[in-house]
Short mmCIF file of C-alpha atoms in Angstrom, two decimals:
data_model
loop_
_atom_site.label_atom_id
_atom_site.label_comp_id
_atom_site.label_asym_id
_atom_site.label_seq_id
_atom_site.Cartn_x
_atom_site.Cartn_y
_atom_site.Cartn_z
CA MET A 1 9.56 9.86 -11.35
CA SER A 2 6.40 12.03 -12.01
CA TYR A 3 3.66 11.02 -14.38
CA ILE A 4 1.15 13.35 -16.02
CA VAL A 5 -2.26 11.63 -15.83
CA ASP A 6 -3.80 10.92 -19.23
CA PHE A 7 -7.61 11.22 -18.99
CA LYS A 8 -8.35 10.20 -22.66
CA ASN A 9 -6.33 6.90 -22.47
CA VAL A 10 -6.74 5.74 -18.97
CA THR A 11 -3.87 3.49 -17.73
CA THR A 12 -3.06 1.71 -14.52
CA VAL A 13 0.68 2.80 -14.43
CA GLY A 14 1.75 3.21 -10.80
CA LEU A 15 -1.40 1.44 -9.41
CA GLU A 16 -0.94 -2.16 -10.58
CA SER A 17 -0.94 -3.61 -6.99
CA SER A 18 -4.30 -2.26 -6.15
CA PRO A 19 -7.15 -4.87 -6.31
CA VAL A 20 -9.34 -2.20 -7.93
CA ALA A 21 -6.44 -0.89 -10.18
CA GLU A 22 -8.79 -0.12 -13.14
CA ALA A 23 -11.39 1.77 -11.01
CA LEU A 24 -8.68 3.64 -9.16
CA ALA A 25 -7.05 4.57 -12.52
CA GLY A 26 -10.41 5.93 -13.73
CA LEU A 27 -10.68 7.90 -10.51
CA ARG A 28 -7.31 9.33 -10.97
CA ALA A 29 -8.11 10.24 -14.55
CA ASN A 30 -11.43 11.72 -13.43
CA GLU A 31 -9.38 14.14 -11.21
CA GLY A 32 -7.00 14.84 -14.15
CA ARG A 33 -9.92 15.76 -16.31
CA TYR A 34 -11.47 18.14 -13.75
CA PHE A 35 -8.15 20.06 -13.25
CA MET A 36 -7.81 20.34 -17.11
CA ASN A 37 -11.36 21.45 -17.76
CA LYS A 38 -11.65 23.82 -14.83
CA TYR A 39 -8.15 25.29 -14.53
CA LYS A 40 -6.22 24.12 -17.65
CA HIS A 41 -3.76 22.58 -15.38
CA GLU A 42 -2.15 19.10 -16.04
CA PHE A 43 -2.57 16.73 -13.10
CA THR A 44 0.72 15.06 -12.35
CA VAL A 45 1.33 12.24 -9.82
CA VAL A 46 4.42 11.06 -8.10
CA PRO A 47 5.12 7.66 -6.53
CA ALA A 48 4.65 7.44 -2.86
CA SER A 49 8.16 6.34 -2.46
CA GLU A 50 9.25 9.84 -3.71
CA SER A 51 6.77 11.84 -1.90
CA GLN A 52 6.92 11.09 1.84
CA GLU A 53 6.61 14.73 2.82
CA THR A 54 3.26 14.92 0.97
CA ILE A 55 1.93 11.84 2.62
CA GLU A 56 2.97 13.00 6.15
CA TYR A 57 1.27 16.39 5.56
CA VAL A 58 -2.09 14.60 4.56
CA HIS A 59 -1.79 11.96 7.45
CA ARG A 60 -1.06 14.86 10.01
CA ILE A 61 -4.22 16.52 9.04
CA LEU A 62 -6.22 13.40 9.28
CA LYS A 63 -4.78 12.52 12.64
CA ASN A 64 -5.10 15.99 14.10
CA GLU A 65 -8.54 16.76 12.78
CA ARG A 66 -10.51 13.46 13.12
CA ASP A 67 -7.98 10.84 14.50
CA ILE A 68 -7.94 8.94 11.41
CA GLU A 69 -5.02 6.67 10.46
CA PHE A 70 -5.42 4.58 7.27
CA ALA A 71 -4.00 1.09 7.17
CA ALA A 72 -3.91 1.17 3.44
CA LYS A 73 -0.51 1.63 1.59
CA PRO A 74 -0.17 5.01 -0.32
CA LEU A 75 0.63 4.45 -3.97
CA GLU A 76 0.87 7.92 -5.37
CA THR A 77 0.47 11.46 -4.44
CA SER A 78 -0.03 14.83 -6.22
CA GLN A 79 0.31 18.46 -5.04
CA LEU A 80 -0.60 21.47 -7.00
CA GLN A 81 -1.69 25.06 -6.46
CA VAL A 82 -4.32 26.75 -8.78
CA GLU A 83 -5.37 30.31 -8.05
CA ASN A 84 -5.34 30.60 -4.21
CA ILE A 85 -6.03 26.87 -3.59
CA LYS A 86 -3.47 24.23 -2.59
CA TRP A 87 -4.58 20.78 -3.49
CA THR A 88 -2.89 17.64 -2.17
CA PHE A 89 -3.88 14.07 -3.20
CA VAL A 90 -2.94 10.61 -1.90
CA PHE A 91 -4.03 7.57 -3.86
CA TYR A 92 -4.11 4.39 -1.63
CA GLU A 93 -3.77 0.76 -2.73
CA ASP A 94 -7.25 -0.16 -1.57
CA GLY A 95 -8.80 2.23 -4.05
CA LEU A 96 -9.29 5.26 -1.67
CA ALA A 97 -8.30 8.65 -2.91
CA VAL A 98 -7.88 11.40 -0.19
CA ASN A 99 -7.66 15.14 -1.22
CA VAL A 100 -6.96 18.25 0.92
CA LEU A 101 -8.36 21.43 -0.40
CA TYR A 102 -6.58 24.27 1.39
CA THR A 103 -7.31 27.88 0.46
CA VAL A 104 -4.24 30.19 1.08
CA ASN A 105 -6.15 33.23 2.31
CA ASP A 106 -9.55 31.81 3.36
CA PRO A 107 -9.74 29.61 6.42
CA LYS A 108 -13.51 29.04 5.77
CA LYS A 109 -12.70 27.04 2.56
CA ARG A 110 -10.66 24.15 3.66
CA ALA A 111 -11.56 20.59 3.65
CA VAL A 112 -10.53 16.85 3.39
CA GLY A 113 -12.28 14.83 0.73
CA PHE A 114 -12.54 11.15 0.48
CA LYS A 115 -13.31 9.29 -2.79
CA LEU A 116 -13.93 5.50 -2.99
CA SER A 117 -13.16 3.66 -6.25
CA GLU A 118 -15.98 1.50 -7.60
CA GLY A 119 -15.72 -1.99 -6.10
CA MET A 120 -14.00 -1.18 -2.83
CA GLU A 121 -15.59 -1.24 0.51
CA VAL A 122 -15.87 1.73 2.76
CA PRO A 123 -12.61 1.64 4.89
CA SER A 124 -13.16 0.76 8.47
CA GLU A 125 -11.30 3.83 9.54
CA LEU A 126 -14.29 5.90 7.76
CA GLU A 127 -17.02 3.66 8.69
CA ALA A 128 -16.13 3.94 12.39
CA LYS A 129 -16.43 7.63 12.12
CA LYS A 130 -19.91 7.54 10.54
CA PHE A 131 -19.11 9.31 7.27
CA LYS A 132 -22.01 9.46 4.83
CA PHE A 133 -21.10 8.99 1.19
CA ALA A 134 -22.87 10.63 -1.84
CA ARG A 135 -22.61 8.86 -5.26
CA GLN A 136 -21.51 10.36 -8.44
CA LYS A 137 -21.37 8.84 -11.88
CA SER A 138 -18.32 9.21 -14.02
CA LYS A 139 -17.53 7.98 -17.52
CA LEU A 140 -13.91 7.29 -16.38
CA ALA A 141 -14.42 5.94 -12.97
CA GLY A 142 -17.98 4.38 -12.92
CA THR A 143 -19.60 5.16 -9.61
CA ILE A 144 -17.61 7.15 -7.27
CA ARG A 145 -18.63 7.58 -3.60
CA GLY A 146 -17.35 10.63 -1.77
CA SER A 147 -17.49 12.34 1.49
CA PHE A 148 -15.63 15.24 3.23
CA PHE A 149 -15.13 17.24 6.34
CA VAL A 150 -14.14 20.79 7.01
CA ILE A 151 -10.62 21.50 8.40
CA LYS A 152 -10.57 23.61 11.41
CA GLY A 153 -6.87 24.05 12.03
CA GLU A 154 -4.00 25.70 10.49
CA TYR A 155 -1.62 23.49 8.29
#
């Protein structure tokens, strides 16, 4: 069952099994606030058990582009399109959020982003690939560390 993320009253619904559930809920709410403020679009998530196709799409891009396979369990996903951009998110139990930004008509603006919840370690899968992380402060999520890479293929 889908769930509209409330960024005013942050809740850990769907993320309870995460050791950093509060921070991950804040990160998810931060994404919800971004889409509402920038695009006037509600950010809706779906349990991983109901969105296997979405997870496979993100995992295929990670594997093909950078040979990355996360050991962490996916908890929730989100897929939306605003303007000419398709956004796909996977929120993992360890506190990681992966998003795919894929412009429909501009292959130069396609990327995979990684955001780490406050309190989690950098996943070994990303540490091994030497990703550098920038820090961002968020009222909802504390300190978010983020990194990305540009997608070269067609998906």
